[in-house]
């Protein structure tokens, strides 16, 4: 009898969370009496969801760990989307947006601002290579978080900053080009990736705290002779074995309190195996 009671209590406590995820966030801006539930269609192990027209807000973590969700359609009425909305939705490959939505749009299943200048969310179920459009100049913080099936990301020349947590949790990510014009890399931007070699453009100005924590990085290539600024523990907890810099700046990097922590600092011409931006 006690065991049965425990089971019933556990089932009851889980119901509010299930309703919250399926409704995709009822807020005060939507009148409860007129709100309709999201339409959910299923086929075998896939789930596609159409958020109700009239809903204006998708709240933080609304679909967090909805592991069977494969696609979702955002109506024209939505004007605000929270953070961590699709984290750990590892089957989600497509975020569609109604063409009449004045705030958001979709390109190849990823979510952008209407003018396509800013990438907001890459669905965690995307695989292989992901290319940002040439007109995109901004990546939202944590835009690729938990996209563990991506292996390569191609950034356009207009990107000047890789923000905080941009590629965090991209456990299969092997390659990201850093385009000429890039100036800053944010906190924990590459946390958890398996990128092994990083070619920094000459336009770099700053790398923030722990940007490459928990990565597989072993080599960093620079073409500048003056060390640029680093935050705290930028390359901590990894096995970076070599920093390649131009011979003219070799001693400056070796004597730098942070760059000098590399296990091996060598002239670039000794290991010039790649083209740098």
mmCIF file of C-alpha atoms in Angstrom:
data_model
loop_
_atom_site.group_PDB
_atom_site.id
_atom_site.type_symbol
_atom_site.label_atom_id
_atom_site.label_comp_id
_atom_site.label_asym_id
_atom_site.label_seq_id
_atom_site.Cartn_x
_atom_site.Cartn_y
_atom_site.Cartn_z
ATOM 1 C CA UNK A 1 0.000 0.000 0.000
ATOM 2 C CA UNK A 2 2.793 2.467 0.904
ATOM 3 C CA UNK A 3 4.512 1.724 -2.396
ATOM 4 C CA UNK A 4 1.277 2.475 -4.316
ATOM 5 C CA UNK A 5 0.874 5.805 -2.493
ATOM 6 C CA UNK A 6 4.452 6.803 -3.342
ATOM 7 C CA UNK A 7 3.845 6.063 -7.029
ATOM 8 C CA UNK A 8 0.623 8.115 -7.109
ATOM 9 C CA UNK A 9 2.329 11.073 -5.446
ATOM 10 C CA UNK A 10 5.215 10.961 -7.901
ATOM 11 C CA UNK A 11 2.790 10.898 -10.871
ATOM 12 C CA UNK A 12 0.867 13.866 -9.542
ATOM 13 C CA UNK A 13 3.971 15.954 -8.973
ATOM 14 C CA UNK A 14 5.094 15.392 -12.573
ATOM 15 C CA UNK A 15 1.877 16.627 -14.207
ATOM 16 C CA UNK A 16 2.485 20.417 -13.947
ATOM 17 C CA UNK A 17 5.884 20.108 -15.641
ATOM 18 C CA UNK A 18 4.415 18.137 -18.550
ATOM 19 C CA UNK A 19 1.636 20.669 -19.078
ATOM 20 C CA UNK A 20 4.129 23.575 -18.978
ATOM 21 C CA UNK A 21 6.278 22.043 -21.709
ATOM 22 C CA UNK A 22 3.356 21.157 -23.978
ATOM 23 C CA UNK A 23 1.758 24.600 -23.682
ATOM 24 C CA UNK A 24 5.108 26.295 -24.424
ATOM 25 C CA UNK A 25 4.662 28.896 -21.753
ATOM 26 C CA UNK A 26 1.360 30.518 -20.836
ATOM 27 C CA UNK A 27 2.049 34.111 -19.804
ATOM 28 C CA UNK A 28 0.000 37.037 -18.549
ATOM 29 C CA UNK A 29 0.100 38.555 -22.020
ATOM 30 C CA UNK A 30 -2.123 35.721 -23.318
ATOM 31 C CA UNK A 31 -5.668 35.509 -21.987
ATOM 32 C CA UNK A 32 -6.239 32.024 -20.505
ATOM 33 C CA UNK A 33 -9.844 31.831 -21.610
ATOM 34 C CA UNK A 34 -8.982 32.294 -25.287
ATOM 35 C CA UNK A 35 -5.731 30.314 -25.395
ATOM 36 C CA UNK A 36 -5.694 27.078 -27.355
ATOM 37 C CA UNK A 37 -3.197 24.267 -26.682
ATOM 38 C CA UNK A 38 -0.310 23.764 -29.084
ATOM 39 C CA UNK A 39 -0.979 21.284 -31.856
ATOM 40 C CA UNK A 40 1.244 18.231 -31.524
ATOM 41 C CA UNK A 41 1.553 15.645 -34.282
ATOM 42 C CA UNK A 42 3.415 12.399 -33.764
ATOM 43 C CA UNK A 43 4.723 9.722 -36.083
ATOM 44 C CA UNK A 44 6.530 6.760 -34.551
ATOM 45 C CA UNK A 45 9.273 8.366 -32.413
ATOM 46 C CA UNK A 46 8.990 11.920 -33.812
ATOM 47 C CA UNK A 47 7.070 14.877 -32.429
ATOM 48 C CA UNK A 48 6.258 18.066 -34.333
ATOM 49 C CA UNK A 49 4.690 20.984 -32.529
ATOM 50 C CA UNK A 50 2.825 24.060 -33.727
ATOM 51 C CA UNK A 51 2.676 26.760 -31.060
ATOM 52 C CA UNK A 52 -0.763 28.329 -30.772
ATOM 53 C CA UNK A 53 -1.417 31.449 -32.794
ATOM 54 C CA UNK A 54 -1.984 34.275 -30.323
ATOM 55 C CA UNK A 55 0.739 33.217 -27.926
ATOM 56 C CA UNK A 56 3.292 36.027 -27.591
ATOM 57 C CA UNK A 57 5.986 34.607 -25.321
ATOM 58 C CA UNK A 58 7.983 31.383 -25.240
ATOM 59 C CA UNK A 59 9.419 31.371 -21.697
ATOM 60 C CA UNK A 60 12.807 30.251 -20.455
ATOM 61 C CA UNK A 61 13.430 26.490 -20.692
ATOM 62 C CA UNK A 62 9.969 25.894 -22.168
ATOM 63 C CA UNK A 63 11.034 22.753 -24.062
ATOM 64 C CA UNK A 64 14.110 21.844 -22.022
ATOM 65 C CA UNK A 65 14.962 18.152 -22.453
ATOM 66 C CA UNK A 66 12.015 17.493 -24.767
ATOM 67 C CA UNK A 67 14.074 14.653 -26.159
ATOM 68 C CA UNK A 68 11.579 13.434 -28.784
ATOM 69 C CA UNK A 69 10.769 16.848 -30.270
ATOM 70 C CA UNK A 70 11.919 16.968 -33.920
ATOM 71 C CA UNK A 71 10.406 20.184 -35.261
ATOM 72 C CA UNK A 72 8.515 23.225 -34.032
ATOM 73 C CA UNK A 73 6.663 26.068 -35.737
ATOM 74 C CA UNK A 74 6.556 29.545 -34.198
ATOM 75 C CA UNK A 75 3.458 31.594 -35.090
ATOM 76 C CA UNK A 76 3.327 35.215 -36.208
ATOM 77 C CA UNK A 77 2.167 36.333 -32.750
ATOM 78 C CA UNK A 78 5.357 35.404 -30.835
ATOM 79 C CA UNK A 79 7.485 38.452 -30.063
ATOM 80 C CA UNK A 80 9.677 37.168 -27.226
ATOM 81 C CA UNK A 81 11.678 33.969 -26.792
ATOM 82 C CA UNK A 82 13.411 33.114 -23.519
ATOM 83 C CA UNK A 83 16.757 31.460 -22.851
ATOM 84 C CA UNK A 84 17.555 27.729 -22.807
ATOM 85 C CA UNK A 85 14.281 27.102 -24.623
ATOM 86 C CA UNK A 86 15.488 24.072 -26.612
ATOM 87 C CA UNK A 87 18.507 22.925 -24.607
ATOM 88 C CA UNK A 88 19.028 19.146 -24.749
ATOM 89 C CA UNK A 89 16.361 18.693 -27.432
ATOM 90 C CA UNK A 90 18.736 16.357 -29.250
ATOM 91 C CA UNK A 91 16.281 15.347 -31.999
ATOM 92 C CA UNK A 92 15.173 18.888 -32.824
ATOM 93 C CA UNK A 93 16.421 19.717 -36.328
ATOM 94 C CA UNK A 94 13.935 22.319 -37.525
ATOM 95 C CA UNK A 95 12.607 25.565 -36.078
ATOM 96 C CA UNK A 96 10.106 27.080 -38.511
ATOM 97 C CA UNK A 97 8.641 30.584 -38.252
ATOM 98 C CA UNK A 98 5.408 31.854 -39.776
ATOM 99 C CA UNK A 99 6.329 34.247 -42.622
ATOM 100 C CA UNK A 100 4.153 36.987 -41.112
ATOM 101 C CA UNK A 101 6.138 37.091 -37.865
ATOM 102 C CA UNK A 102 7.760 40.564 -37.747
ATOM 103 C CA UNK A 103 10.488 39.601 -35.259
ATOM 104 C CA UNK A 104 11.894 36.202 -36.238
ATOM 105 C CA UNK A 105 12.645 34.094 -39.277
ATOM 106 C CA UNK A 106 14.062 30.673 -40.086
ATOM 107 C CA UNK A 107 16.901 29.725 -42.427
ATOM 108 C CA UNK A 108 17.690 26.043 -42.949
ATOM 109 C CA UNK A 109 15.808 25.240 -39.746
ATOM 110 C CA UNK A 110 17.739 27.659 -37.509
ATOM 111 C CA UNK A 111 16.215 30.698 -35.776
ATOM 112 C CA UNK A 112 17.317 34.229 -36.725
ATOM 113 C CA UNK A 113 16.137 37.763 -36.187
ATOM 114 C CA UNK A 114 13.853 38.960 -38.956
ATOM 115 C CA UNK A 115 16.659 40.830 -40.721
ATOM 116 C CA UNK A 116 18.810 37.654 -40.579
ATOM 117 C CA UNK A 117 21.639 39.663 -39.010
ATOM 118 C CA UNK A 118 21.634 37.627 -35.782
ATOM 119 C CA UNK A 119 21.615 33.867 -35.290
ATOM 120 C CA UNK A 120 19.532 33.171 -32.188
ATOM 121 C CA UNK A 121 19.260 29.382 -31.932
ATOM 122 C CA UNK A 122 20.703 26.460 -33.838
ATOM 123 C CA UNK A 123 18.551 23.370 -33.158
ATOM 124 C CA UNK A 124 20.494 20.838 -31.044
ATOM 125 C CA UNK A 125 19.666 18.033 -33.469
ATOM 126 C CA UNK A 126 21.611 19.528 -36.390
ATOM 127 C CA UNK A 127 24.365 17.275 -37.741
ATOM 128 C CA UNK A 128 27.619 17.693 -39.649
ATOM 129 C CA UNK A 129 28.526 21.138 -40.984
ATOM 130 C CA UNK A 130 26.593 24.308 -40.215
ATOM 131 C CA UNK A 131 27.122 27.450 -42.318
ATOM 132 C CA UNK A 132 25.929 30.874 -41.251
ATOM 133 C CA UNK A 133 24.603 33.144 -44.021
ATOM 134 C CA UNK A 134 27.014 35.778 -45.325
ATOM 135 C CA UNK A 135 24.733 38.594 -44.136
ATOM 136 C CA UNK A 136 24.783 37.379 -40.500
ATOM 137 C CA UNK A 137 27.040 39.495 -38.281
ATOM 138 C CA UNK A 138 26.031 38.460 -34.758
ATOM 139 C CA UNK A 139 25.726 35.208 -32.828
ATOM 140 C CA UNK A 140 23.570 35.188 -29.713
ATOM 141 C CA UNK A 141 25.117 33.858 -26.474
ATOM 142 C CA UNK A 142 24.752 30.077 -26.220
ATOM 143 C CA UNK A 143 23.270 29.917 -29.731
ATOM 144 C CA UNK A 144 24.809 26.483 -30.419
ATOM 145 C CA UNK A 145 24.677 25.105 -26.880
ATOM 146 C CA UNK A 146 24.293 21.292 -26.750
ATOM 147 C CA UNK A 147 24.529 20.924 -30.543
ATOM 148 C CA UNK A 148 26.555 17.800 -29.902
ATOM 149 C CA UNK A 149 26.161 16.365 -33.422
ATOM 150 C CA UNK A 150 27.776 19.295 -35.250
ATOM 151 C CA UNK A 151 31.320 18.638 -36.443
ATOM 152 C CA UNK A 152 32.087 21.898 -38.267
ATOM 153 C CA UNK A 153 30.836 25.502 -38.148
ATOM 154 C CA UNK A 154 31.612 28.010 -40.892
ATOM 155 C CA UNK A 155 31.461 31.666 -39.846
ATOM 156 C CA UNK A 156 31.123 34.552 -42.338
ATOM 157 C CA UNK A 157 33.547 37.460 -42.463
ATOM 158 C CA UNK A 158 31.165 39.880 -40.749
ATOM 159 C CA UNK A 159 31.361 38.114 -37.372
ATOM 160 C CA UNK A 160 33.372 40.268 -34.937
ATOM 161 C CA UNK A 161 32.624 38.407 -31.704
ATOM 162 C CA UNK A 162 32.029 34.840 -30.594
ATOM 163 C CA UNK A 163 29.907 35.409 -27.480
ATOM 164 C CA UNK A 164 29.736 33.701 -24.132
ATOM 165 C CA UNK A 165 28.974 29.989 -24.318
ATOM 166 C CA UNK A 166 28.408 30.109 -28.085
ATOM 167 C CA UNK A 167 29.587 26.519 -28.706
ATOM 168 C CA UNK A 168 29.333 25.176 -25.157
ATOM 169 C CA UNK A 169 28.329 21.533 -25.091
ATOM 170 C CA UNK A 170 29.107 20.953 -28.789
ATOM 171 C CA UNK A 171 30.886 17.733 -27.891
ATOM 172 C CA UNK A 172 31.483 16.634 -31.492
ATOM 173 C CA UNK A 173 32.674 20.004 -32.812
ATOM 174 C CA UNK A 174 36.072 19.566 -34.475
ATOM 175 C CA UNK A 175 36.466 22.687 -36.598
ATOM 176 C CA UNK A 176 35.477 26.371 -36.446
ATOM 177 C CA UNK A 177 37.028 28.971 -38.727
ATOM 178 C CA UNK A 178 37.834 32.295 -37.072
ATOM 179 C CA UNK A 179 37.269 34.880 -39.819
ATOM 180 C CA UNK A 180 39.326 37.980 -40.387
ATOM 181 C CA UNK A 181 37.628 40.787 -38.482
ATOM 182 C CA UNK A 182 36.978 38.704 -35.375
ATOM 183 C CA UNK A 183 37.974 40.682 -32.271
ATOM 184 C CA UNK A 184 36.653 38.911 -29.185
ATOM 185 C CA UNK A 185 35.940 35.406 -27.918
ATOM 186 C CA UNK A 186 33.607 35.234 -24.909
ATOM 187 C CA UNK A 187 33.620 33.252 -21.680
ATOM 188 C CA UNK A 188 33.438 29.487 -22.110
ATOM 189 C CA UNK A 189 32.753 29.962 -25.810
ATOM 190 C CA UNK A 190 34.323 26.609 -26.747
ATOM 191 C CA UNK A 191 33.638 24.750 -23.493
ATOM 192 C CA UNK A 192 33.449 21.022 -24.152
ATOM 193 C CA UNK A 193 34.381 21.028 -27.860
ATOM 194 C CA UNK A 194 37.003 18.755 -29.425
ATOM 195 C CA UNK A 195 38.664 21.418 -31.593
ATOM 196 C CA UNK A 196 42.387 20.607 -31.638
ATOM 197 C CA UNK A 197 43.858 23.486 -33.639
ATOM 198 C CA UNK A 198 42.928 27.170 -33.538
ATOM 199 C CA UNK A 199 44.128 29.743 -36.072
ATOM 200 C CA UNK A 200 43.665 33.246 -34.678
ATOM 201 C CA UNK A 201 43.189 36.163 -37.103
ATOM 202 C CA UNK A 202 45.334 39.285 -36.830
ATOM 203 C CA UNK A 203 42.270 41.275 -35.762
ATOM 204 C CA UNK A 204 41.940 39.518 -32.387
ATOM 205 C CA UNK A 205 41.895 41.826 -29.338
ATOM 206 C CA UNK A 206 40.650 39.775 -26.384
ATOM 207 C CA UNK A 207 39.805 36.238 -25.253
ATOM 208 C CA UNK A 208 37.653 36.086 -22.137
ATOM 209 C CA UNK A 209 37.820 33.840 -19.067
ATOM 210 C CA UNK A 210 37.947 30.071 -19.607
ATOM 211 C CA UNK A 211 37.037 30.392 -23.280
ATOM 212 C CA UNK A 212 38.716 27.066 -24.113
ATOM 213 C CA UNK A 213 38.083 25.172 -20.891
ATOM 214 C CA UNK A 214 37.445 21.408 -21.214
ATOM 215 C CA UNK A 215 38.505 21.273 -24.871
ATOM 216 C CA UNK A 216 40.904 19.106 -26.885
ATOM 217 C CA UNK A 217 42.951 22.087 -28.064
ATOM 218 C CA UNK A 218 46.643 21.283 -28.596
ATOM 219 C CA UNK A 219 47.851 24.030 -30.922
ATOM 220 C CA UNK A 220 47.253 27.775 -31.324
ATOM 221 C CA UNK A 221 48.607 29.682 -34.340
ATOM 222 C CA UNK A 222 49.096 33.470 -34.366
ATOM 223 C CA UNK A 223 50.422 35.946 -36.926
ATOM 224 C CA UNK A 224 50.791 38.919 -34.575
ATOM 225 C CA UNK A 225 54.015 39.966 -32.871
ATOM 226 C CA UNK A 226 52.330 41.743 -29.936
ATOM 227 C CA UNK A 227 50.445 39.647 -27.367
ATOM 228 C CA UNK A 228 46.791 40.647 -27.076
ATOM 229 C CA UNK A 229 44.821 40.524 -23.841
ATOM 230 C CA UNK A 230 43.631 37.330 -22.203
ATOM 231 C CA UNK A 231 41.132 36.794 -19.390
ATOM 232 C CA UNK A 232 41.613 34.333 -16.560
ATOM 233 C CA UNK A 233 42.327 30.641 -17.170
ATOM 234 C CA UNK A 234 41.600 30.959 -20.887
ATOM 235 C CA UNK A 235 43.354 27.710 -21.752
ATOM 236 C CA UNK A 236 42.989 25.950 -18.401
ATOM 237 C CA UNK A 237 42.292 22.259 -17.958
ATOM 238 C CA UNK A 238 43.439 21.402 -21.477
ATOM 239 C CA UNK A 239 46.605 20.007 -22.971
ATOM 240 C CA UNK A 240 47.763 22.851 -25.199
ATOM 241 C CA UNK A 241 51.256 21.829 -26.164
ATOM 242 C CA UNK A 242 52.243 24.477 -28.676
ATOM 243 C CA UNK A 243 51.808 28.162 -29.410
ATOM 244 C CA UNK A 244 53.153 29.237 -32.806
ATOM 245 C CA UNK A 245 53.957 32.961 -33.241
ATOM 246 C CA UNK A 246 56.086 35.023 -35.636
ATOM 247 C CA UNK A 247 59.777 34.960 -34.728
ATOM 248 C CA UNK A 248 59.770 38.733 -34.174
ATOM 249 C CA UNK A 249 57.333 38.364 -31.278
ATOM 250 C CA UNK A 250 58.652 35.139 -29.792
ATOM 251 C CA UNK A 251 60.260 36.615 -26.682
ATOM 252 C CA UNK A 252 57.287 38.871 -25.948
ATOM 253 C CA UNK A 253 54.964 35.891 -25.837
ATOM 254 C CA UNK A 254 57.386 33.816 -23.781
ATOM 255 C CA UNK A 255 57.694 36.617 -21.229
ATOM 256 C CA UNK A 256 53.974 37.336 -21.085
ATOM 257 C CA UNK A 257 52.384 36.307 -17.728
ATOM 258 C CA UNK A 258 49.521 34.454 -19.463
ATOM 259 C CA UNK A 259 50.677 33.571 -22.976
ATOM 260 C CA UNK A 260 53.944 32.402 -21.457
ATOM 261 C CA UNK A 261 52.158 29.519 -19.727
ATOM 262 C CA UNK A 262 52.070 27.518 -22.958
ATOM 263 C CA UNK A 263 54.217 24.406 -22.706
ATOM 264 C CA UNK A 264 55.967 25.182 -25.967
ATOM 265 C CA UNK A 265 56.213 28.493 -27.851
ATOM 266 C CA UNK A 266 57.846 28.253 -31.274
ATOM 267 C CA UNK A 267 58.397 30.478 -34.325
ATOM 268 C CA UNK A 268 55.480 30.203 -36.732
ATOM 269 C CA UNK A 269 57.638 29.276 -39.724
ATOM 270 C CA UNK A 270 58.718 26.071 -37.971
ATOM 271 C CA UNK A 271 55.196 24.633 -38.053
ATOM 272 C CA UNK A 272 53.525 26.507 -40.867
ATOM 273 C CA UNK A 273 51.038 23.885 -41.990
ATOM 274 C CA UNK A 274 47.863 25.970 -42.375
ATOM 275 C CA UNK A 275 46.732 29.216 -43.960
ATOM 276 C CA UNK A 276 45.745 31.770 -41.349
ATOM 277 C CA UNK A 277 43.048 34.431 -41.907
#
